[in-house]
Tab-separated table of C-alpha atoms in Angstrom:
chain	number	residue	atom	x	y	z
W	30	MET	CA	26.231	94.508	147.736
W	31	SER	CA	23.504	97.120	147.353
W	32	ALA	CA	20.669	96.786	144.858
W	33	ARG	CA	21.993	99.864	143.061
W	34	LEU	CA	25.419	98.319	142.476
W	35	ILE	CA	23.879	95.021	141.373
W	36	ILE	CA	21.629	96.869	138.904
W	37	ILE	CA	24.466	98.989	137.491
W	38	GLU	CA	26.708	95.938	137.046
W	39	ALA	CA	23.873	94.004	135.392
W	40	ILE	CA	23.167	96.885	132.996
W	41	GLU	CA	26.835	97.100	132.030
W	42	GLN	CA	27.068	93.333	131.546
W	43	VAL	CA	23.928	93.137	129.371
W	44	ALA	CA	25.094	96.102	127.293
W	45	ALA	CA	28.493	94.486	126.719
W	46	GLU	CA	26.958	91.134	125.776
W	47	GLN	CA	24.501	92.755	123.374
W	48	GLU	CA	27.180	95.115	122.003
W	49	LYS	CA	25.309	98.268	123.011
W	50	VAL	CA	26.916	101.597	123.809
W	51	LEU	CA	25.636	102.931	127.117
W	52	ALA	CA	25.017	106.528	128.004
W	53	PRO	CA	26.574	107.579	131.331
W	54	LEU	CA	24.607	105.814	134.077
W	55	THR	CA	23.281	108.652	136.203
W	56	ASP	CA	20.063	108.759	138.224
W	57	ASP	CA	18.468	111.222	135.797
W	58	LEU	CA	19.257	109.130	132.696
W	59	VAL	CA	16.034	108.450	130.799
W	60	LEU	CA	15.895	104.685	130.281
W	61	LEU	CA	14.809	105.057	126.658
W	62	GLU	CA	18.007	107.042	126.054
W	63	SER	CA	20.300	104.582	127.863
W	64	GLY	CA	21.411	102.680	124.759
W	65	LEU	CA	19.540	99.514	125.733
W	66	ASP	CA	16.728	98.115	123.609
W	67	SER	CA	13.671	96.100	124.677
W	68	LEU	CA	15.548	92.778	124.477
W	69	CYS	CA	18.252	94.171	126.747
W	70	PHE	CA	15.646	95.271	129.286
W	71	ALA	CA	13.977	91.846	129.180
W	72	ILE	CA	17.330	90.179	129.854
W	73	LEU	CA	18.096	92.717	132.573
W	74	VAL	CA	14.804	92.204	134.434
W	75	SER	CA	15.214	88.435	134.244
W	76	ARG	CA	18.746	88.588	135.647
W	77	LEU	CA	17.751	91.004	138.370
W	78	GLU	CA	14.946	88.683	139.431
W	79	ASP	CA	17.536	85.905	139.793
W	80	GLU	CA	20.012	88.102	141.673
W	81	LEU	CA	17.656	90.156	143.831
W	82	GLY	CA	14.894	87.594	144.238
W	83	THR	CA	12.096	89.849	143.086
W	84	ASP	CA	10.426	91.194	139.953
W	85	PRO	CA	8.710	94.462	140.871
W	86	PHE	CA	6.882	94.491	137.542
W	87	THR	CA	4.839	91.417	138.490
W	88	ALA	CA	4.856	91.798	142.278
W	89	SER	CA	2.082	94.400	142.283
W	90	GLU	CA	-0.871	95.281	140.124
W	91	GLU	CA	-0.375	98.981	140.824
W	92	ILE	CA	2.960	100.022	139.419
W	93	GLU	CA	4.312	103.150	137.828
W	94	PHE	CA	6.829	102.167	135.204
W	95	PRO	CA	10.200	103.817	135.746
W	96	VAL	CA	11.282	106.617	133.438
W	97	THR	CA	14.809	107.221	134.685
W	98	LEU	CA	17.567	105.007	136.019
W	99	GLY	CA	16.929	106.493	139.460
W	100	ASP	CA	13.266	105.455	139.199
W	101	PHE	CA	14.341	101.952	138.123
W	102	VAL	CA	16.692	101.559	141.092
W	103	ALA	CA	14.062	102.928	143.496
W	104	LEU	CA	11.491	100.460	142.149
W	105	TYR	CA	13.777	97.526	142.913
W	106	ALA	CA	14.736	98.934	146.329
W	107	ALA	CA	11.055	99.302	147.250
W	108	ALA	CA	10.323	95.772	146.026
W	109	GLN	CA	13.095	94.403	148.223
W	110	VAL	CA	11.648	96.211	151.249
W	111	ASP	CA	8.191	94.797	150.445
W	112	GLU	CA	9.639	91.295	150.144
W	113	ALA	CA	11.342	91.625	153.513
W	114	ALA	CA	8.136	92.788	155.236
């Protein structure tokens, strides 16, 4: 399964568990407008580290924090490539 699908499923699962209403999950969705709060994002990043084996937020000192869902997915995809190298 691709990182994108894993991320989308994890977002939907966290939102359901935390009883949050999600905006449509498109690449240009601004994360702050997604319907998730900071607790949801903390849970999400923790789960993604378990599932994908990496946390791009701690893997590098030089990181640009993602603004959109597309940025978020790209960050994880790049981290997986770095891990494989």
